[in-house]
């Protein structure tokens, strides 16, 4: 019995062997397999898309940006230019964390401009911490807004 293979080109090779600037994928792949981790990335993106379609208007930029961003965040390879795909949707407060990620990813370009880093082809931990830490802080700001008290300078309420 022969098994029909899907015409996926180099995708199976990338999923199995290539990692770059991807904090989530290696963790999931280590706990299962790279193929399961890739399937989870796709399924999470689809789940967010279904949720967004159910809860958000079709015209809401977040309904389009977040499914792509979640799938990308779980991918085995995250090159900085991949974030350009959701740039047209970064026009609302709900996409501020993605705006921050689009800027905080820029230091990853050090890999191509600093010869010592180019040899290893690995994003330094400090660069990844800055990139994803800034995006995580922006996401926390979005999900857990801080109540601000207005000081009235002694005026009665």
Tab-separated table of N, CA, C and O in Angstrom, residues 27-150:
chain	number	residue	atom	x	y	z
A	27	UNK	N	9.851	24.230	22.126
A	27	UNK	CA	9.320	23.687	23.383
A	27	UNK	C	8.252	22.640	23.091
A	27	UNK	O	8.262	21.536	23.644
A	28	UNK	N	7.333	22.984	22.188
A	28	UNK	CA	6.259	22.049	21.841
A	28	UNK	C	6.835	20.834	21.112
A	28	UNK	O	6.437	19.695	21.370
A	29	UNK	N	7.793	21.070	20.214
A	29	UNK	CA	8.398	19.968	19.466
A	29	UNK	C	9.167	19.022	20.396
A	29	UNK	O	9.182	17.811	20.173
A	30	UNK	N	9.801	19.559	21.427
A	30	UNK	CA	10.531	18.711	22.374
A	30	UNK	C	9.580	17.836	23.197
A	30	UNK	O	9.921	16.717	23.570
A	31	UNK	N	8.389	18.360	23.440
A	31	UNK	CA	7.402	17.596	24.209
A	31	UNK	C	6.634	16.610	23.346
A	31	UNK	O	5.993	15.703	23.875
A	32	UNK	N	6.711	16.768	22.034
A	32	UNK	CA	5.991	15.864	21.121
A	32	UNK	C	6.893	15.579	19.923
A	32	UNK	O	7.920	14.959	20.096
A	33	UNK	N	6.515	16.045	18.757
A	33	UNK	CA	7.343	15.939	17.553
A	33	UNK	C	7.239	17.258	16.803
A	33	UNK	O	6.300	18.030	17.026
A	34	UNK	N	8.174	17.533	15.906
A	34	UNK	CA	8.066	18.760	15.113
A	34	UNK	C	6.769	18.829	14.298
A	34	UNK	O	6.183	19.896	14.150
A	35	UNK	N	6.319	17.701	13.800
A	35	UNK	CA	5.092	17.687	13.009
A	35	UNK	C	3.880	18.044	13.876
A	35	UNK	O	2.988	18.767	13.438
A	36	UNK	N	3.848	17.550	15.096
A	36	UNK	CA	2.758	17.891	16.023
A	36	UNK	C	2.829	19.376	16.373
A	36	UNK	O	1.806	20.065	16.416
A	37	UNK	N	4.026	19.884	16.604
A	37	UNK	CA	4.186	21.305	16.916
A	37	UNK	C	3.699	22.178	15.752
A	37	UNK	O	3.044	23.204	15.974
A	38	UNK	N	3.998	21.769	14.520
A	38	UNK	CA	3.526	22.522	13.349
A	38	UNK	C	2.006	22.459	13.253
A	38	UNK	O	1.351	23.466	12.960
A	39	UNK	N	1.446	21.296	13.511
A	39	UNK	CA	-0.012	21.155	13.476
A	39	UNK	C	-0.666	22.023	14.545
A	39	UNK	O	-1.698	22.659	14.294
A	40	UNK	N	-0.060	22.084	15.712
A	40	UNK	CA	-0.597	22.919	16.787
A	40	UNK	C	-0.547	24.385	16.391
A	40	UNK	O	-1.491	25.143	16.650
A	41	UNK	N	0.531	24.822	15.753
A	41	UNK	CA	0.638	26.215	15.298
A	41	UNK	C	-0.495	26.557	14.338
A	41	UNK	O	-1.156	27.589	14.473
A	42	UNK	N	-0.725	25.688	13.381
A	42	UNK	CA	-1.800	25.914	12.404
A	42	UNK	C	-3.161	25.889	13.097
A	42	UNK	O	-4.011	26.762	12.863
A	43	UNK	N	-3.377	24.906	13.960
A	43	UNK	CA	-4.668	24.787	14.643
A	43	UNK	C	-4.935	25.962	15.581
A	43	UNK	O	-6.077	26.424	15.682
A	44	UNK	N	-3.907	26.460	16.255
A	44	UNK	CA	-4.095	27.629	17.113
A	44	UNK	C	-4.483	28.850	16.289
A	44	UNK	O	-5.362	29.628	16.683
A	45	UNK	N	-3.808	29.037	15.152
A	45	UNK	CA	-4.171	30.138	14.262
A	45	UNK	C	-5.608	30.027	13.777
A	45	UNK	O	-6.358	31.009	13.768
A	46	UNK	N	-6.008	28.825	13.397
A	46	UNK	CA	-7.389	28.605	12.956
A	46	UNK	C	-8.384	28.804	14.101
A	46	UNK	O	-9.465	29.368	13.899
A	47	UNK	N	-8.030	28.350	15.299
A	47	UNK	CA	-8.918	28.525	16.451
A	47	UNK	C	-9.122	30.010	16.764
A	47	UNK	O	-10.253	30.441	17.039
A	48	UNK	N	-8.061	30.788	16.699
A	48	UNK	CA	-8.182	32.229	16.933
A	48	UNK	C	-9.020	32.864	15.827
A	48	UNK	O	-9.828	33.760	16.085
A	49	UNK	N	-8.866	32.397	14.594
A	49	UNK	CA	-9.672	32.915	13.488
A	49	UNK	C	-11.156	32.613	13.696
A	49	UNK	O	-12.012	33.475	13.471
A	50	UNK	N	-11.465	31.408	14.143
A	50	UNK	CA	-12.863	31.038	14.414
A	50	UNK	C	-13.412	31.892	15.554
A	50	UNK	O	-14.523	32.433	15.470
A	51	UNK	N	-12.632	32.017	16.628
A	51	UNK	CA	-13.066	32.858	17.745
A	51	UNK	C	-13.290	34.292	17.289
A	51	UNK	O	-14.293	34.915	17.643
A	52	UNK	N	-12.355	34.842	16.511
A	52	UNK	CA	-12.465	36.221	16.044
A	52	UNK	C	-13.688	36.411	15.159
A	52	UNK	O	-14.389	37.422	15.249
A	53	UNK	N	-13.971	35.442	14.325
A	53	UNK	CA	-15.142	35.540	13.445
A	53	UNK	C	-16.436	35.494	14.253
A	53	UNK	O	-17.417	36.134	13.919
A	54	UNK	N	-16.402	34.740	15.339
A	54	UNK	CA	-17.577	34.599	16.196
A	54	UNK	C	-17.789	35.842	17.057
A	54	UNK	O	-18.911	36.274	17.275
A	55	UNK	N	-16.695	36.435	17.568
A	55	UNK	CA	-16.789	37.511	18.557
A	55	UNK	C	-16.540	38.917	18.015
A	55	UNK	O	-16.942	39.877	18.664
A	56	UNK	N	-15.858	39.053	16.887
A	56	UNK	CA	-15.490	40.371	16.379
A	56	UNK	C	-16.151	40.640	15.035
A	56	UNK	O	-16.380	39.712	14.264
A	57	UNK	N	-16.407	41.893	14.746
A	57	UNK	CA	-16.942	42.202	13.423
A	57	UNK	C	-15.908	41.904	12.342
A	57	UNK	O	-14.699	41.980	12.581
A	58	UNK	N	-16.383	41.613	11.168
A	58	UNK	CA	-15.478	41.264	10.072
A	58	UNK	C	-14.565	42.434	9.694
A	58	UNK	O	-13.487	42.245	9.148
A	59	UNK	N	-14.984	43.639	10.032
A	59	UNK	CA	-14.188	44.828	9.710
A	59	UNK	C	-13.146	45.162	10.770
A	59	UNK	O	-12.352	46.071	10.586
A	60	UNK	N	-13.128	44.435	11.872
A	60	UNK	CA	-12.166	44.693	12.943
A	60	UNK	C	-10.786	44.199	12.519
A	60	UNK	O	-10.600	43.015	12.232
A	61	UNK	N	-9.785	45.085	12.479
A	61	UNK	CA	-8.435	44.668	12.085
A	61	UNK	C	-7.864	43.549	12.953
A	61	UNK	O	-7.116	42.702	12.477
A	62	UNK	N	-8.225	43.533	14.226
A	62	UNK	CA	-7.720	42.499	15.134
A	62	UNK	C	-8.199	41.116	14.721
A	62	UNK	O	-7.506	40.119	14.944
A	63	UNK	N	-9.379	41.038	14.110
A	63	UNK	CA	-9.913	39.749	13.677
A	63	UNK	C	-9.064	39.128	12.579
A	63	UNK	O	-9.100	37.914	12.378
A	64	UNK	N	-8.299	39.942	11.904
A	64	UNK	CA	-7.441	39.454	10.823
A	64	UNK	C	-5.989	39.309	11.272
A	64	UNK	O	-5.297	38.379	10.860
A	65	UNK	N	-5.526	40.210	12.110
A	65	UNK	CA	-4.117	40.209	12.513
A	65	UNK	C	-3.788	39.118	13.523
A	65	UNK	O	-2.749	38.458	13.422
A	66	UNK	N	-4.653	38.927	14.526
A	66	UNK	CA	-4.327	37.989	15.601
A	66	UNK	C	-4.225	36.535	15.161
A	66	UNK	O	-3.322	35.824	15.626
A	67	UNK	N	-5.090	36.035	14.278
A	67	UNK	CA	-4.892	34.644	13.842
A	67	UNK	C	-3.535	34.430	13.164
A	67	UNK	O	-2.852	33.434	13.420
A	68	UNK	N	-3.142	35.394	12.326
A	68	UNK	CA	-1.831	35.278	11.674
A	68	UNK	C	-0.709	35.355	12.702
A	68	UNK	O	0.258	34.595	12.636
A	69	UNK	N	-0.837	36.266	13.646
A	69	UNK	CA	0.218	36.462	14.640
A	69	UNK	C	0.392	35.240	15.544
A	69	UNK	O	1.515	34.850	15.848
A	70	UNK	N	-0.708	34.640	15.957
A	70	UNK	CA	-0.627	33.462	16.830
A	70	UNK	C	0.021	32.295	16.090
A	70	UNK	O	0.897	31.617	16.624
A	71	UNK	N	-0.412	32.058	14.856
A	71	UNK	CA	0.195	30.975	14.072
A	71	UNK	C	1.683	31.248	13.850
A	71	UNK	O	2.511	30.341	13.976
A	72	UNK	N	2.030	32.493	13.551
A	72	UNK	CA	3.428	32.842	13.318
A	72	UNK	C	4.256	32.699	14.595
A	72	UNK	O	5.374	32.194	14.553
A	73	UNK	N	3.703	33.104	15.726
A	73	UNK	CA	4.436	33.011	16.990
A	73	UNK	C	4.760	31.569	17.361
A	73	UNK	O	5.711	31.314	18.096
A	74	UNK	N	3.991	30.631	16.834
A	74	UNK	CA	4.213	29.211	17.123
A	74	UNK	C	4.960	28.501	15.998
A	74	UNK	O	5.119	27.275	16.046
A	75	UNK	N	5.415	29.223	15.008
A	75	UNK	CA	6.092	28.639	13.841
A	75	UNK	C	7.545	28.272	14.168
A	75	UNK	O	8.131	28.807	15.112
A	76	UNK	N	8.155	27.381	13.361
A	76	UNK	CA	9.556	27.005	13.607
A	76	UNK	C	10.547	28.072	13.172
A	76	UNK	O	11.669	28.114	13.665
A	77	UNK	N	10.139	28.937	12.271
A	77	UNK	CA	11.022	29.981	11.744
A	77	UNK	C	10.252	31.296	11.753
A	77	UNK	O	9.157	31.379	11.196
A	78	UNK	N	10.815	32.322	12.388
A	78	UNK	CA	10.186	33.638	12.406
A	78	UNK	C	11.228	34.661	11.959
A	78	UNK	O	11.981	35.201	12.771
A	79	UNK	N	11.269	34.886	10.667
A	79	UNK	CA	12.131	35.942	10.133
A	79	UNK	C	11.433	37.275	10.348
A	79	UNK	O	10.199	37.352	10.308
A	80	UNK	N	12.183	38.357	10.557
A	80	UNK	CA	11.553	39.656	10.828
A	80	UNK	C	10.557	40.096	9.751
A	80	UNK	O	9.516	40.665	10.069
A	81	UNK	N	10.841	39.818	8.520
A	81	UNK	CA	9.961	40.283	7.446
A	81	UNK	C	8.640	39.528	7.399
A	81	UNK	O	7.703	39.974	6.760
A	82	UNK	N	8.531	38.418	8.113
A	82	UNK	CA	7.249	37.712	8.179
A	82	UNK	C	6.183	38.570	8.871
A	82	UNK	O	4.995	38.427	8.606
A	83	UNK	N	6.613	39.437	9.772
A	83	UNK	CA	5.668	40.280	10.495
A	83	UNK	C	5.017	41.333	9.602
A	83	UNK	O	4.007	41.925	9.976
A	84	UNK	N	5.553	41.529	8.430
A	84	UNK	CA	4.945	42.480	7.487
A	84	UNK	C	3.561	42.030	7.031
A	84	UNK	O	2.747	42.850	6.627
A	85	UNK	N	3.276	40.744	7.112
A	85	UNK	CA	1.983	40.238	6.651
A	85	UNK	C	0.810	40.803	7.441
A	85	UNK	O	-0.283	40.948	6.913
A	86	UNK	N	1.004	41.100	8.711
A	86	UNK	CA	-0.109	41.682	9.447
A	86	UNK	C	0.006	43.184	9.645
A	86	UNK	O	-0.813	43.800	10.294
A	87	UNK	N	0.973	43.818	9.014
A	87	UNK	CA	1.130	45.267	9.110
A	87	UNK	C	-0.110	46.045	8.672
A	87	UNK	O	-0.483	47.009	9.332
A	88	UNK	N	-0.794	45.673	7.595
A	88	UNK	CA	-1.982	46.456	7.201
A	88	UNK	C	-3.097	46.475	8.256
A	88	UNK	O	-3.974	47.330	8.198
A	89	UNK	N	-3.048	45.567	9.200
A	89	UNK	CA	-4.103	45.476	10.196
A	89	UNK	C	-3.728	46.136	11.522
A	89	UNK	O	-4.498	46.094	12.475
A	90	UNK	N	-2.574	46.766	11.595
A	90	UNK	CA	-2.092	47.353	12.845
A	90	UNK	C	-2.596	48.787	12.987
A	90	UNK	O	-1.818	49.730	13.058
A	91	UNK	N	-3.894	48.929	13.045
A	91	UNK	CA	-4.491	50.267	13.087
A	91	UNK	C	-5.459	50.448	14.248
A	91	UNK	O	-6.201	51.420	14.282
A	92	UNK	N	-5.447	49.536	15.198
A	92	UNK	CA	-6.362	49.663	16.333
A	92	UNK	C	-5.626	49.347	17.627
A	92	UNK	O	-4.556	48.741	17.620
A	93	UNK	N	-6.232	49.756	18.726
A	93	UNK	CA	-5.620	49.497	20.039
A	93	UNK	C	-5.484	48.003	20.305
A	93	UNK	O	-4.559	47.573	20.995
A	94	UNK	N	-6.363	47.196	19.738
A	94	UNK	CA	-6.318	45.751	19.956
A	94	UNK	C	-5.097	45.098	19.315
A	94	UNK	O	-4.780	43.951	19.620
A	95	UNK	N	-4.422	45.820	18.449
A	95	UNK	CA	-3.233	45.259	17.796
A	95	UNK	C	-1.935	45.912	18.280
A	95	UNK	O	-0.883	45.685	17.686
A	96	UNK	N	-1.999	46.674	19.366
A	96	UNK	CA	-0.790	47.320	19.899
A	96	UNK	C	0.327	46.308	20.186
A	96	UNK	O	1.487	46.558	19.840
A	97	UNK	N	0.045	45.141	20.787
A	97	UNK	CA	1.141	44.191	21.006
A	97	UNK	C	1.817	43.750	19.702
A	97	UNK	O	3.028	43.533	19.672
A	98	UNK	N	1.056	43.658	18.639
A	98	UNK	CA	1.636	43.283	17.349
A	98	UNK	C	2.448	44.431	16.766
A	98	UNK	O	3.459	44.203	16.099
A	99	UNK	N	2.009	45.666	17.022
A	99	UNK	CA	2.809	46.829	16.614
A	99	UNK	C	4.155	46.806	17.325
A	99	UNK	O	5.200	47.025	16.709
A	100	UNK	N	4.109	46.539	18.629
A	100	UNK	CA	5.346	46.487	19.421
A	100	UNK	C	6.237	45.368	18.918
A	100	UNK	O	7.451	45.556	18.753
A	101	UNK	N	5.666	44.202	18.636
A	101	UNK	CA	6.459	43.078	18.125
A	101	UNK	C	7.087	43.432	16.779
A	101	UNK	O	8.241	43.087	16.519
A	102	UNK	N	6.359	44.160	15.946
A	102	UNK	CA	6.878	44.542	14.632
A	102	UNK	C	8.105	45.444	14.737
A	102	UNK	O	8.946	45.450	13.847
A	103	UNK	N	8.211	46.187	15.826
A	103	UNK	CA	9.381	47.040	16.044
A	103	UNK	C	10.452	46.299	16.836
A	103	UNK	O	11.642	46.375	16.513
A	104	UNK	N	10.030	45.551	17.861
A	104	UNK	CA	11.017	44.878	18.708
A	104	UNK	C	11.718	43.721	17.993
A	104	UNK	O	12.743	43.244	18.466
A	105	UNK	N	11.210	43.291	16.847
A	105	UNK	CA	11.853	42.231	16.074
A	105	UNK	C	13.082	42.756	15.310
A	105	UNK	O	13.935	41.970	14.901
A	106	UNK	N	13.196	44.052	15.150
A	106	UNK	CA	14.269	44.617	14.321
A	106	UNK	C	15.683	44.227	14.756
A	106	UNK	O	16.538	43.998	13.890
A	107	UNK	N	16.003	44.119	16.049
A	107	UNK	CA	17.359	43.691	16.418
A	107	UNK	C	17.743	42.294	15.916
A	107	UNK	O	18.924	41.953	15.902
A	108	UNK	N	16.772	41.497	15.491
A	108	UNK	CA	17.094	40.178	14.937
A	108	UNK	C	17.969	40.329	13.689
A	108	UNK	O	18.753	39.445	13.359
A	109	UNK	N	17.879	41.466	13.039
A	109	UNK	CA	18.719	41.714	11.861
A	109	UNK	C	20.209	41.728	12.202
A	109	UNK	O	21.047	41.698	11.299
A	110	UNK	N	20.556	41.748	13.487
A	110	UNK	CA	21.962	41.653	13.888
A	110	UNK	C	22.609	40.382	13.340
A	110	UNK	O	23.814	40.355	13.086
A	111	UNK	N	21.818	39.334	13.179
A	111	UNK	CA	22.338	38.061	12.673
A	111	UNK	C	23.021	38.257	11.326
A	111	UNK	O	24.019	37.622	11.031
A	112	UNK	N	22.488	39.136	10.506
A	112	UNK	CA	23.044	39.327	9.166
A	112	UNK	C	24.073	40.444	9.105
A	112	UNK	O	24.805	40.538	8.137
A	113	UNK	N	24.138	41.293	10.144
A	113	UNK	CA	25.069	42.423	10.077
A	113	UNK	C	26.288	42.286	10.986
A	113	UNK	O	27.263	42.996	10.795
A	114	UNK	N	26.255	41.398	11.943
A	114	UNK	CA	27.395	41.182	12.831
A	114	UNK	C	28.030	39.844	12.467
A	114	UNK	O	27.428	38.784	12.673
A	115	UNK	N	29.229	39.871	11.894
A	115	UNK	CA	29.848	38.626	11.407
A	115	UNK	C	29.932	37.509	12.446
A	115	UNK	O	29.721	36.346	12.119
A	116	UNK	N	30.220	37.833	13.687
A	116	UNK	CA	30.351	36.789	14.708
A	116	UNK	C	29.018	36.088	14.950
A	116	UNK	O	28.988	34.897	15.251
A	117	UNK	N	27.922	36.803	14.828
A	117	UNK	CA	26.603	36.193	15.023
A	117	UNK	C	26.172	35.390	13.800
A	117	UNK	O	25.435	34.421	13.913
A	118	UNK	N	26.606	35.809	12.631
A	118	UNK	CA	26.197	35.149	11.398
A	118	UNK	C	26.699	33.710	11.335
A	118	UNK	O	26.045	32.841	10.759
A	119	UNK	N	27.813	33.437	11.946
A	119	UNK	CA	28.384	32.093	11.904
A	119	UNK	C	27.459	31.090	12.599
A	119	UNK	O	27.177	30.020	12.091
A	120	UNK	N	26.951	31.451	13.758
A	120	UNK	CA	26.113	30.528	14.519
A	120	UNK	C	24.674	30.483	13.999
A	120	UNK	O	23.975	29.503	14.205
A	121	UNK	N	24.222	31.566	13.349
A	121	UNK	CA	22.866	31.652	12.822
A	121	UNK	C	21.820	31.420	13.911
A	121	UNK	O	20.794	30.788	13.723
A	122	UNK	N	22.139	31.951	15.090
A	122	UNK	CA	21.248	31.821	16.231
A	122	UNK	C	21.014	33.218	16.795
A	122	UNK	O	21.961	33.981	16.987
A	123	UNK	N	19.765	33.534	17.064
A	123	UNK	CA	19.445	34.825	17.662
A	123	UNK	C	19.880	34.785	19.123
A	123	UNK	O	19.504	33.861	19.856
A	124	UNK	N	20.687	35.758	19.563
A	124	UNK	CA	21.113	35.767	20.971
A	124	UNK	C	19.913	35.819	21.913
A	124	UNK	O	18.883	36.428	21.614
A	125	UNK	N	20.064	35.187	23.054
A	125	UNK	CA	18.987	35.132	24.042
A	125	UNK	C	18.555	36.533	24.453
A	125	UNK	O	17.361	36.807	24.621
A	126	UNK	N	19.508	37.444	24.590
A	126	UNK	CA	19.168	38.813	24.999
A	126	UNK	C	18.285	39.502	23.959
A	126	UNK	O	17.367	40.244	24.307
A	127	UNK	N	18.542	39.247	22.683
A	127	UNK	CA	17.737	39.845	21.613
A	127	UNK	C	16.330	39.252	21.627
A	127	UNK	O	15.333	39.976	21.516
A	128	UNK	N	16.244	37.929	21.795
A	128	UNK	CA	14.922	37.299	21.862
A	128	UNK	C	14.163	37.754	23.104
A	128	UNK	O	12.944	37.964	23.049
A	129	UNK	N	14.859	37.928	24.214
A	129	UNK	CA	14.206	38.397	25.438
A	129	UNK	C	13.639	39.795	25.232
A	129	UNK	O	12.508	40.089	25.654
A	130	UNK	N	14.395	40.658	24.566
A	130	UNK	CA	13.895	42.000	24.273
A	130	UNK	C	12.701	41.934	23.323
A	130	UNK	O	11.668	42.560	23.561
A	131	UNK	N	12.850	41.183	22.248
A	131	UNK	CA	11.798	41.088	21.225
A	131	UNK	C	10.478	40.603	21.813
A	131	UNK	O	9.437	41.255	21.675
A	132	UNK	N	10.514	39.444	22.445
A	132	UNK	CA	9.278	38.846	22.943
A	132	UNK	C	8.848	39.439	24.280
A	132	UNK	O	7.655	39.465	24.594
A	133	UNK	N	9.796	39.935	25.063
A	133	UNK	CA	9.442	40.595	26.322
A	133	UNK	C	8.661	41.875	26.082
A	133	UNK	O	7.665	42.150	26.765
A	134	UNK	N	9.091	42.664	25.115
A	134	UNK	CA	8.372	43.901	24.787
A	134	UNK	C	6.960	43.591	24.304
A	134	UNK	O	5.993	44.245	24.714
A	135	UNK	N	6.834	42.588	23.454
A	135	UNK	CA	5.501	42.202	22.964
A	135	UNK	C	4.640	41.658	24.097
A	135	UNK	O	3.437	41.947	24.166
A	136	UNK	N	5.228	40.890	25.002
A	136	UNK	CA	4.479	40.343	26.135
A	136	UNK	C	4.008	41.455	27.072
A	136	UNK	O	2.880	41.416	27.578
A	137	UNK	N	4.848	42.452	27.300
A	137	UNK	CA	4.440	43.593	28.130
A	137	UNK	C	3.290	44.353	27.479
A	137	UNK	O	2.342	44.768	28.160
A	138	UNK	N	3.362	44.544	26.168
A	138	UNK	CA	2.276	45.222	25.461
A	138	UNK	C	0.989	44.401	25.517
A	138	UNK	O	-0.101	44.955	25.662
A	139	UNK	N	1.120	43.081	25.435
A	139	UNK	CA	-0.057	42.216	25.548
A	139	UNK	C	-0.647	42.296	26.952
A	139	UNK	O	-1.876	42.363	27.120
A	140	UNK	N	0.203	42.321	27.960
A	140	UNK	CA	-0.278	42.468	29.340
A	140	UNK	C	-0.980	43.808	29.516
A	140	UNK	O	-2.024	43.893	30.172
A	141	UNK	N	-0.433	44.857	28.923
A	141	UNK	CA	-1.058	46.192	28.970
A	141	UNK	C	-2.445	46.145	28.344
A	141	UNK	O	-3.383	46.756	28.843
A	142	UNK	N	-2.584	45.390	27.256
A	142	UNK	CA	-3.870	45.278	26.569
A	142	UNK	C	-4.867	44.451	27.375
A	142	UNK	O	-6.029	44.814	27.515
A	143	UNK	N	-4.417	43.328	27.924
A	143	UNK	CA	-5.320	42.412	28.614
A	143	UNK	C	-5.663	42.842	30.030
A	143	UNK	O	-6.731	42.514	30.543
A	144	UNK	N	-4.747	43.546	30.684
A	144	UNK	CA	-4.951	43.950	32.077
A	144	UNK	C	-4.775	45.457	32.222
A	144	UNK	O	-3.764	45.918	32.737
A	145	UNK	N	-5.759	46.209	31.759
A	145	UNK	CA	-5.611	47.671	31.831
A	145	UNK	C	-5.521	48.144	33.283
A	145	UNK	O	-6.175	47.605	34.168
A	146	UNK	N	-4.705	49.143	33.497
A	146	UNK	CA	-4.506	49.700	34.832
A	146	UNK	C	-5.531	50.811	35.038
A	146	UNK	O	-5.695	51.681	34.189
A	147	UNK	N	-6.201	50.752	36.164
A	147	UNK	CA	-7.123	51.838	36.492
A	147	UNK	C	-6.313	53.023	36.977
A	147	UNK	O	-5.479	52.897	37.860
A	148	UNK	N	-6.600	54.153	36.402
A	148	UNK	CA	-5.876	55.356	36.780
A	148	UNK	C	-6.812	56.258	37.583
A	148	UNK	O	-7.971	56.449	37.211
A	149	UNK	N	-6.298	56.828	38.636
A	149	UNK	CA	-7.072	57.732	39.470
A	149	UNK	C	-6.679	59.153	39.112
A	149	UNK	O	-5.491	59.478	39.057
A	150	UNK	N	-7.662	59.975	38.889
A	150	UNK	CA	-7.389	61.363	38.577
A	150	UNK	C	-7.355	62.147	39.884
A	150	UNK	O	-8.289	62.127	40.678
